[in-house]
CSV table of C-alpha atoms in Angstrom, one decimal:
chain,number,residue,atom,x,y,z
O,6,MET,CA,108.8,117.5,63.9
O,7,ILE,CA,111.6,118.3,62.6
O,8,PRO,CA,113.7,120.2,59.7
O,9,VAL,CA,114.0,116.9,57.2
O,10,MET,CA,116.1,116.2,54.4
O,11,GLN,CA,115.4,113.5,52.0
O,12,LEU,CA,116.7,110.5,50.4
O,13,ILE,CA,114.5,107.4,48.5
O,14,TYR,CA,115.9,104.1,48.8
O,15,LEU,CA,114.8,101.1,46.7
O,16,GLY,CA,116.5,98.2,48.2
O,17,THR,CA,119.6,98.2,46.2
O,18,PHE,CA,118.9,101.7,45.2
O,19,LEU,CA,119.0,104.5,46.9
O,20,ILE,CA,117.9,107.8,45.2
O,21,GLY,CA,117.8,110.7,47.1
O,22,LEU,CA,116.6,113.8,48.0
O,23,VAL,CA,118.5,116.2,50.0
O,24,PHE,CA,117.1,118.8,52.9
O,25,GLY,CA,120.2,121.7,52.7
O,26,GLU,CA,121.4,125.5,51.1
O,27,GLN,CA,121.1,125.1,47.8
O,28,THR,CA,122.3,128.4,46.0
O,29,ASP,CA,119.4,131.1,45.4
O,30,ASN,CA,116.4,129.3,46.2
O,31,ASP,CA,116.8,129.5,50.4
O,32,ASN,CA,114.1,132.0,50.4
O,33,ASP,CA,111.1,130.8,51.4
O,34,ASP,CA,108.9,133.2,49.8
O,35,SER,CA,110.5,132.2,45.9
O,36,PRO,CA,108.0,131.9,44.0
O,37,SER,CA,109.1,128.3,43.3
O,38,THR,CA,109.1,127.2,46.8
O,39,MET,CA,105.4,128.8,48.0
O,40,LEU,CA,102.4,129.1,45.9
O,41,GLU,CA,99.0,131.6,46.8
O,42,THR,CA,95.5,129.7,45.8
O,43,PRO,CA,92.3,132.1,45.3
O,44,GLN,CA,91.4,130.9,48.2
O,45,HIS,CA,94.5,132.8,50.4
O,46,THR,CA,96.1,129.5,51.5
O,47,ILE,CA,99.4,130.0,51.6
O,48,ILE,CA,101.1,126.4,50.6
O,49,LYS,CA,104.9,125.6,50.1
O,50,GLU,CA,105.5,123.3,48.3
O,51,TYR,CA,109.0,122.1,49.2
O,52,PHE,CA,111.1,120.2,46.6
O,53,ARG,CA,109.2,118.8,43.6
O,54,GLU,CA,110.2,116.4,40.8
O,55,GLU,CA,108.8,115.5,37.4
O,56,PHE,CA,112.1,115.2,35.1
O,57,ASP,CA,110.9,117.0,32.7
O,58,ASP,CA,113.5,118.5,31.0
O,59,GLU,CA,115.4,115.8,29.1
O,60,ASP,CA,119.0,115.8,31.1
O,61,GLU,CA,119.1,118.6,33.1
O,62,TRP,CA,118.0,115.8,35.8
O,63,GLU,CA,121.9,115.4,36.1
O,64,LYS,CA,122.7,118.7,37.7
O,65,ARG,CA,120.0,118.8,40.3
O,66,TRP,CA,121.3,114.7,41.1
O,67,VAL,CA,124.3,113.4,42.8
O,68,GLN,CA,125.5,109.5,42.5
O,69,SER,CA,127.3,108.2,45.0
O,70,LYS,CA,130.4,107.0,44.9
O,71,HIS,CA,130.6,105.0,48.0
O,72,ARG,CA,131.0,102.1,45.5
O,73,SER,CA,133.0,102.4,42.8
O,74,ASP,CA,129.9,99.5,40.7
O,75,TYR,CA,126.6,101.6,41.1
O,76,GLY,CA,124.0,100.7,38.1
O,77,LYS,CA,123.0,103.9,35.9
O,78,PHE,CA,120.0,105.2,35.9
O,79,ARG,CA,118.6,107.5,32.7
O,80,VAL,CA,115.4,109.5,32.4
O,81,ALA,CA,112.1,106.8,30.5
O,82,SER,CA,108.8,106.2,30.0
O,83,GLY,CA,109.3,102.5,29.8
O,84,ARG,CA,107.2,99.6,28.5
O,85,PHE,CA,104.0,101.2,27.5
O,86,TYR,CA,103.1,104.8,28.9
O,87,GLY,CA,99.8,107.3,29.4
O,88,ASP,CA,102.2,110.6,27.6
O,89,ARG,CA,105.6,109.2,26.4
O,90,GLU,CA,107.0,112.7,27.9
O,91,LYS,CA,104.5,113.3,30.8
O,92,ASP,CA,105.0,109.5,31.6
O,93,LYS,CA,109.8,109.9,31.7
O,94,GLY,CA,110.9,109.0,35.4
O,95,LEU,CA,114.3,107.8,36.5
O,96,LYS,CA,115.0,104.4,35.2
O,97,ALA,CA,117.2,102.3,37.2
O,98,THR,CA,118.6,100.2,33.9
O,99,GLU,CA,121.4,97.8,35.3
O,100,ASP,CA,119.9,94.2,36.5
O,101,THR,CA,121.9,92.6,39.3
O,102,LYS,CA,123.1,96.4,40.4
O,103,TYR,CA,123.1,98.5,43.6
O,104,TYR,CA,122.0,102.4,42.9
O,105,ALA,CA,122.6,105.6,44.7
O,106,VAL,CA,121.7,109.1,42.9
O,107,SER,CA,120.5,111.9,45.6
O,108,ALA,CA,119.2,115.6,45.1
O,109,ARG,CA,119.3,118.4,47.3
O,110,PHE,CA,116.7,120.8,47.7
O,111,PRO,CA,116.2,124.1,50.3
O,112,PRO,CA,115.7,123.9,53.8
O,113,PHE,CA,112.4,124.6,55.9
O,114,ASN,CA,111.0,123.2,59.3
O,115,ASN,CA,108.2,122.0,59.1
O,116,GLU,CA,107.2,123.0,63.2
O,117,GLY,CA,103.6,122.5,64.0
O,118,GLN,CA,102.7,122.3,60.1
O,119,THR,CA,101.7,119.2,58.4
O,120,LEU,CA,104.5,116.9,56.0
O,121,VAL,CA,103.1,115.4,53.2
O,122,LEU,CA,105.3,112.7,51.3
O,123,GLN,CA,104.6,111.8,47.9
O,124,TYR,CA,105.7,109.9,44.6
O,125,THR,CA,104.9,107.2,41.7
O,126,VAL,CA,106.6,104.3,41.7
O,127,LYS,CA,106.2,102.3,38.5
O,128,TYR,CA,107.8,98.3,38.0
O,129,ASP,CA,108.1,98.1,34.0
O,130,GLN,CA,109.4,94.6,34.6
O,131,HIS,CA,107.6,91.7,37.0
O,132,VAL,CA,109.8,92.3,41.4
O,133,ASP,CA,110.7,89.7,42.9
O,134,CYS,CA,112.4,91.1,45.7
O,135,GLY,CA,113.2,95.1,45.6
O,136,GLY,CA,112.1,97.8,47.6
O,137,ALA,CA,110.5,101.4,46.7
O,138,TYR,CA,110.9,103.1,49.4
O,139,VAL,CA,111.5,106.8,49.9
O,140,LYS,CA,114.1,107.8,53.4
O,141,LEU,CA,114.0,110.9,54.8
O,142,TYR,CA,117.5,111.9,56.1
O,143,SER,CA,119.5,115.2,57.8
O,144,ALA,CA,121.0,117.9,56.3
O,145,ASP,CA,124.7,116.4,57.2
O,146,LEU,CA,124.5,113.8,54.9
O,147,VAL,CA,127.0,114.0,52.9
O,148,GLN,CA,125.6,113.3,49.1
O,149,GLU,CA,129.2,111.6,48.0
O,150,VAL,CA,129.6,108.6,50.0
O,151,MET,CA,125.4,107.7,50.6
O,152,ASN,CA,124.8,104.6,50.9
O,153,GLU,CA,122.4,101.7,52.8
O,154,ASP,CA,124.0,102.3,55.7
O,155,SER,CA,123.7,106.0,56.0
O,156,GLU,CA,121.3,107.2,59.3
O,157,TYR,CA,117.2,108.7,57.9
O,158,TYR,CA,114.9,110.3,60.1
O,159,ILE,CA,111.7,108.4,57.6
O,160,MET,CA,111.6,105.7,55.3
O,161,PHE,CA,108.1,105.1,53.0
O,162,GLY,CA,106.6,103.3,50.7
O,163,PRO,CA,106.3,99.7,49.3
O,164,ASP,CA,108.5,96.9,49.7
O,165,ILE,CA,108.3,93.4,47.5
O,166,CYS,CA,109.7,90.2,48.2
O,167,GLY,CA,108.3,86.9,47.3
O,168,GLU,CA,104.5,85.8,48.1
O,169,ASP,CA,104.6,86.7,51.5
O,170,LYS,CA,105.6,90.3,51.9
O,171,LYS,CA,104.5,93.0,49.7
O,172,ILE,CA,103.9,95.4,52.2
O,173,VAL,CA,104.1,99.7,52.4
O,174,GLN,CA,106.8,100.1,54.8
O,175,VAL,CA,106.0,103.0,57.1
O,176,ILE,CA,109.9,103.6,59.7
O,177,PHE,CA,110.9,106.1,61.8
O,178,ASN,CA,113.8,107.4,63.6
O,179,TYR,CA,113.5,108.1,67.4
O,180,LYS,CA,115.9,109.0,69.8
O,181,ASP,CA,118.6,106.9,66.9
O,182,ASP,CA,116.0,104.0,67.0
O,183,TYR,CA,114.4,102.6,64.0
O,184,TYR,CA,110.9,101.5,64.3
O,185,LEU,CA,108.6,99.8,62.3
O,186,ILE,CA,104.6,100.5,61.5
O,187,LYS,CA,102.9,97.4,63.6
O,188,LYS,CA,100.2,97.7,60.7
O,189,ASN,CA,99.8,95.2,57.6
O,190,ILE,CA,99.6,97.7,54.5
O,191,THR,CA,99.1,96.6,51.3
O,192,CYS,CA,101.2,97.7,48.6
O,193,GLU,CA,100.7,97.4,44.4
O,194,THR,CA,102.6,95.1,42.4
O,195,ASP,CA,102.2,95.0,39.2
O,196,ASP,CA,103.3,96.4,36.2
O,197,PHE,CA,101.9,100.0,36.2
O,198,THR,CA,101.7,104.0,37.5
O,199,HIS,CA,101.0,103.8,41.4
O,200,LEU,CA,101.1,107.0,43.7
O,201,TYR,CA,102.5,106.2,47.2
O,202,THR,CA,101.3,109.2,49.8
O,203,LEU,CA,103.0,109.9,53.4
O,204,ILE,CA,100.9,112.3,55.4
O,205,LEU,CA,101.9,113.4,59.2
O,206,ARG,CA,100.6,115.6,61.2
O,207,PRO,CA,101.2,118.2,64.1
O,208,ASP,CA,98.2,116.0,65.6
O,209,LEU,CA,100.2,112.6,66.0
O,210,THR,CA,98.1,111.7,63.4
O,211,TYR,CA,98.8,109.9,59.8
O,212,GLU,CA,97.9,108.6,56.6
O,213,VAL,CA,99.0,106.2,53.9
O,214,LYS,CA,97.7,106.7,50.4
O,215,VAL,CA,97.7,104.5,47.4
O,216,ASP,CA,96.6,106.1,44.3
O,217,ASN,CA,95.3,108.9,46.1
O,218,TYR,CA,92.5,106.7,48.6
O,219,VAL,CA,93.4,106.3,52.5
O,220,ALA,CA,95.3,102.1,52.7
O,221,GLU,CA,95.8,103.0,56.7
O,222,ALA,CA,95.5,105.6,59.0
O,223,GLY,CA,96.2,106.2,62.3
O,224,HIS,CA,97.9,108.0,65.3
O,225,LEU,CA,101.1,107.5,65.7
O,226,GLU,CA,101.9,105.9,69.4
O,227,ASP,CA,99.0,103.9,68.6
O,228,ASP,CA,100.5,102.5,65.7
O,229,TRP,CA,104.7,102.7,67.0
O,230,ASP,CA,106.2,101.4,69.5
O,231,PHE,CA,107.7,105.2,70.6
O,232,LEU,CA,106.6,104.6,74.2
O,233,PRO,CA,107.6,102.3,76.8
O,234,PRO,CA,104.9,99.6,77.1
O,235,ARG,CA,101.8,100.1,79.4
O,236,LYS,CA,102.5,96.8,80.4
O,237,ILE,CA,106.2,94.8,81.3
O,238,VAL,CA,107.2,91.0,82.1
O,239,ASP,CA,107.0,90.4,85.3
O,240,HIS,CA,110.5,88.7,86.0
O,241,GLU,CA,109.3,87.7,89.5
O,242,MET,CA,107.7,84.7,87.9
O,243,ALA,CA,108.8,81.9,87.0
O,244,LYS,CA,108.9,80.1,83.3
O,245,PRO,CA,107.3,76.4,84.0
O,246,ASP,CA,109.1,73.8,82.8
O,247,TYR,CA,107.1,73.2,79.9
O,248,TRP,CA,106.6,76.6,77.8
O,249,ASP,CA,108.0,76.7,74.2
O,250,GLU,CA,108.0,80.3,73.5
O,251,ARG,CA,108.7,79.3,70.1
O,252,GLU,CA,105.0,80.2,67.7
O,253,LEU,CA,106.1,78.7,65.2
O,254,VAL,CA,109.1,76.0,63.8
O,255,GLU,CA,111.0,74.8,60.8
O,256,ASP,CA,109.6,72.6,58.4
O,257,PRO,CA,112.1,70.1,58.4
O,258,MET,CA,110.9,68.7,54.9
O,259,ASP,CA,110.7,71.7,53.6
O,260,LYS,CA,114.2,73.5,51.3
O,261,LYS,CA,115.0,76.3,49.9
O,262,PRO,CA,114.3,76.7,46.1
O,263,ASP,CA,117.5,77.1,43.5
O,264,ASP,CA,117.0,79.8,42.5
O,265,TRP,CA,115.6,81.5,45.6
O,266,ASP,CA,116.2,85.4,46.2
O,267,GLN,CA,118.7,86.2,47.9
O,268,PRO,CA,117.7,88.6,51.5
O,269,GLU,CA,119.2,92.5,51.3
O,270,ARG,CA,120.4,92.4,54.8
O,271,ILE,CA,121.8,89.3,56.6
O,272,PRO,CA,122.3,88.5,59.8
O,273,ASP,CA,125.6,89.3,60.4
O,274,PRO,CA,128.5,86.0,60.8
O,275,ASN,CA,130.8,88.1,62.9
O,276,VAL,CA,128.7,89.1,65.7
O,277,THR,CA,128.2,86.2,68.4
O,278,LYS,CA,125.8,86.6,71.5
O,279,PRO,CA,127.5,87.6,74.6
O,280,ASP,CA,128.6,85.2,77.7
O,281,ASP,CA,126.2,88.0,79.8
O,282,TRP,CA,122.9,88.3,77.5
O,283,ASP,CA,119.8,86.6,80.5
O,284,GLU,CA,116.6,85.9,78.1
O,285,GLU,CA,114.2,86.5,80.1
O,286,MET,CA,116.5,90.1,81.0
O,287,ASP,CA,117.4,91.5,77.8
O,288,GLY,CA,114.8,89.5,75.6
O,289,GLU,CA,115.6,87.0,72.8
O,290,TRP,CA,118.8,87.9,71.4
O,291,ALA,CA,119.1,88.2,67.6
O,292,PRO,CA,123.3,89.2,65.4
O,293,PRO,CA,122.6,93.1,63.8
O,294,SER,CA,121.9,93.0,60.5
O,295,VAL,CA,124.8,94.5,57.8
O,296,PRO,CA,124.1,94.5,54.0
O,297,ASN,CA,124.0,91.4,52.1
O,298,PRO,CA,127.0,91.6,49.5
O,299,GLU,CA,125.3,88.5,47.5
O,300,TYR,CA,121.4,90.5,47.7
O,301,ARG,CA,121.0,92.5,43.8
O,302,GLY,CA,118.1,94.0,42.4
O,303,LYS,CA,116.1,94.3,38.7
O,304,SER,CA,116.3,97.0,36.1
O,305,GLY,CA,113.3,98.1,34.6
O,306,THR,CA,112.2,100.2,37.9
O,307,ILE,CA,111.1,104.0,37.1
O,308,PHE,CA,110.5,106.7,39.7
O,309,ASP,CA,108.6,109.8,39.2
O,310,ASN,CA,106.6,113.1,40.5
O,311,PHE,CA,108.6,114.3,44.2
O,312,LEU,CA,106.5,116.4,46.0
O,313,ILE,CA,107.1,117.1,49.4
O,314,THR,CA,104.9,120.3,51.1
O,315,ASN,CA,103.0,120.8,53.7
O,316,ASP,CA,98.9,120.8,52.1
O,317,GLU,CA,97.0,117.7,52.4
O,318,GLN,CA,94.3,118.7,49.9
O,319,TYR,CA,97.8,120.2,47.3
O,320,ALA,CA,99.3,117.1,47.5
O,321,GLU,CA,96.5,115.0,46.8
O,322,ASP,CA,95.2,118.0,43.7
O,323,ALA,CA,98.5,117.2,43.0
O,324,GLY,CA,98.9,113.4,42.3
O,325,ASN,CA,95.9,113.6,40.1
O,326,GLU,CA,97.2,116.3,37.6
O,327,MET,CA,100.7,114.0,37.5
O,328,TRP,CA,99.4,110.6,38.1
O,329,GLY,CA,95.9,109.7,37.1
O,330,PRO,CA,95.6,111.0,33.6
O,331,THR,CA,99.0,108.4,33.3
O,332,PHE,CA,97.4,105.6,35.3
O,333,GLU,CA,93.8,105.4,33.0
O,334,ARG,CA,96.1,105.8,29.9
O,335,GLU,CA,98.4,103.1,31.1
O,336,TRP,CA,95.1,100.8,31.7
O,337,LYS,CA,93.9,102.1,28.3
O,338,ARG,CA,97.1,101.1,26.1
O,339,ARG,CA,97.9,98.0,28.2
O,340,GLN,CA,94.6,96.6,26.9
O,341,GLY,CA,95.3,97.2,23.5
O,342,GLN,CA,98.4,96.0,23.5
O,343,ASP,CA,96.4,92.6,25.5
O,344,VAL,CA,94.6,92.3,22.6
O,345,VAL,CA,97.2,92.7,19.9
O,346,TYR,CA,99.1,89.3,21.8
O,347,LYS,CA,96.2,87.6,21.9
O,348,LYS,CA,95.7,88.1,18.2
O,349,ILE,CA,98.8,87.5,17.1
O,350,ASN,CA,99.0,84.0,19.3
O,351,GLU,CA,95.5,83.2,18.0
O,352,ASN,CA,95.9,83.2,14.5
O,353,GLU,CA,99.9,81.9,14.8
O,354,GLU,CA,101.1,79.6,12.3
O,355,PRO,CA,102.8,76.3,12.7
O,356,LYS,CA,106.2,76.0,11.8
O,357,GLY,CA,108.3,73.3,10.7
O,358,LYS,CA,107.0,70.2,8.6
O,359,GLU,CA,105.1,69.2,11.1
O,360,GLY,CA,103.4,72.5,11.1
O,361,LYS,CA,102.5,72.2,7.6
O,362,LYS,CA,100.4,69.5,8.0
O,363,GLU,CA,98.9,70.1,10.0
O,364,LYS,CA,97.4,73.5,8.4
O,365,ARG,CA,97.0,70.6,5.3
O,366,LYS,CA,95.0,68.6,7.5
O,367,LYS,CA,93.2,71.5,8.0
O,368,LYS,CA,92.7,73.0,5.2
O,369,ASP,CA,90.9,69.5,4.2
O,370,ARG,CA,88.9,69.1,7.0
O,371,ASN,CA,87.0,72.9,6.4
O,372,VAL,CA,87.0,71.1,2.6
O,373,LYS,CA,84.7,68.6,3.8
O,374,ASP,CA,82.6,70.8,6.0
O,375,GLU,CA,82.1,72.7,2.7
O,376,LEU,CA,81.0,70.2,1.4
């Protein structure tokens, strides 16, 4: 593993934690970056952010100027919460906007150590299509021009688009190529706060946890195609004339709905297949993807409780401390809201002349029943 810096990317939202120099905080032995437990285990807390100091977060986070129309963030606790002050996080406030903001933290080297990346996400309003993932970047990223094409080391977090895509993304940059996890990890899609944790160990094993429960685990070499395949295509064998390589074909009777959400990236319309492309030798050709200018995100997503550390147990305890009470109280508060809404809907009086007639008929029926 290598020194990293972090940036959080949410489809149209860019929220960043940047590895690099920081004034008065570069000493790894300072109390703010190193804690000692009663068991004398040294735990390094590389970064922690809970947005619990009013507007001070604006001094730590830098708005990208790559685009002039980026949306604005503010600190808020959402429509319902466990604790109004404790549950405040960084919230996107405008629909159909791109967002880009980042924060820098002291440098570290995790060689020979575990790396844990953890944070919470709350979709404060229903999300049809949008990512809420975290990206780790190199220290040379310029925060003022950060954008969706900035090269990253790791991408992690929930990604939702329509009914078919509700997954936790885990993508690594290895030798300048991006590798997606081969397993399908389901993410949460409701409007409660959820805790997402990625654990990478020196022995190349990993865990993905959702709400402090293991959602997936394994070995990096097994679940990503970093290494050459054990078997390769025999190019001497001719393809049969009847062979059809298409696993799926387009439904000729299907059509795109009018309210279909635009994808985040689209094939580059300015790139064509090279004349010397050989599909048998080079594989199926596909143009590179570029940001879709028509893609837009929804407001309301809240990010909070960021933690980067080298200790799994410390991250789990911190998650239970920061997120656990919040989740339980959110459920209770939401259940109370639902009861109130149900009573209002059941007791709502009809309006207008027809409503008055129905009310009078109901009163007459009650009198007859009493007689």
